Each structure stands twice: as C-alpha cells, then as structure tokens.
PDB file of C-alpha atoms in Angstrom:
ATOM      1  CA  MET A   1       6.614 -15.234   7.106  1.00  0.00           C
ATOM      2  CA  ASN A   2       6.156 -12.743  10.534  1.00  0.00           C
ATOM      3  CA  ARG A   3       6.640  -9.351   8.325  1.00  0.00           C
ATOM      4  CA  ARG A   4       4.924  -6.431   9.303  1.00  0.00           C
ATOM      5  CA  PRO A   5       3.291  -4.863   6.152  1.00  0.00           C
ATOM      6  CA  GLU A   6       4.748  -1.538   4.980  1.00  0.00           C
ATOM      7  CA  LEU A   7       2.522   1.448   3.709  1.00  0.00           C
ATOM      8  CA  CYS A   8       2.700   2.101  -0.085  1.00  0.00           C
ATOM      9  CA  ARG A   9       3.729   5.421  -0.484  1.00  0.00           C
ATOM     10  CA  ASN A  10       2.057   5.639  -4.315  1.00  0.00           C
ATOM     11  CA  TYR A  11      -1.436   5.104  -2.456  1.00  0.00           C
ATOM     12  CA  GLN A  12      -0.745   7.600   0.237  1.00  0.00           C
ATOM     13  CA  ARG A  13       0.044  10.479  -1.978  1.00  0.00           C
ATOM     14  CA  GLY A  14      -3.174   9.425  -3.950  1.00  0.00           C
ATOM     15  CA  SER A  15      -2.051   7.688  -6.857  1.00  0.00           C
ATOM     16  CA  CYS A  16      -0.920   3.331  -6.744  1.00  0.00           C
ATOM     17  CA  LYS A  17      -1.153   2.010 -10.284  1.00  0.00           C
ATOM     18  CA  TYR A  18      -1.295  -1.661  -8.795  1.00  0.00           C
ATOM     19  CA  GLY A  19      -4.987  -0.862  -6.397  1.00  0.00           C
ATOM     20  CA  ALA A  20      -5.689  -4.233  -5.407  1.00  0.00           C
ATOM     21  CA  GLN A  21      -3.112  -5.848  -6.539  1.00  0.00           C
ATOM     22  CA  CYS A  22      -0.206  -3.767  -4.761  1.00  0.00           C
ATOM     23  CA  ARG A  23       2.268  -5.914  -1.796  1.00  0.00           C
ATOM     24  CA  PHE A  24       1.598  -2.753  -0.047  1.00  0.00           C
ATOM     25  CA  VAL A  25      -0.449  -1.656   2.674  1.00  0.00           C
ATOM     26  CA  HIS A  26      -3.507   0.667   1.372  1.00  0.00           C
ATOM     27  CA  ALA A  27      -4.420   2.456   4.911  1.00  0.00           C
ATOM     28  CA  ASN A  28      -8.043   4.740   4.632  1.00  0.00           C
ATOM     29  CA  SER A  29      -6.858   6.723   7.733  1.00  0.00           C
TER      30      SER A  29
END
C-alpha cells in the first residue's frame, strides 16, 4: 500500500469527530 495520506477536511475546519482514530491526516500547519 503506497497511497498518499489525505488531509482531513473536518479537522481543517476545526471539528473532526474521529480525533486520533480518523483515517485522514490531521496537519497542524
């Protein structure tokens, strides 16, 4: 498996309900 991690759009908006269990990337930049 060599797929690029995708940014979590919900996290970017400031509200990802999955937190650490989210399958998308939570970038702090």
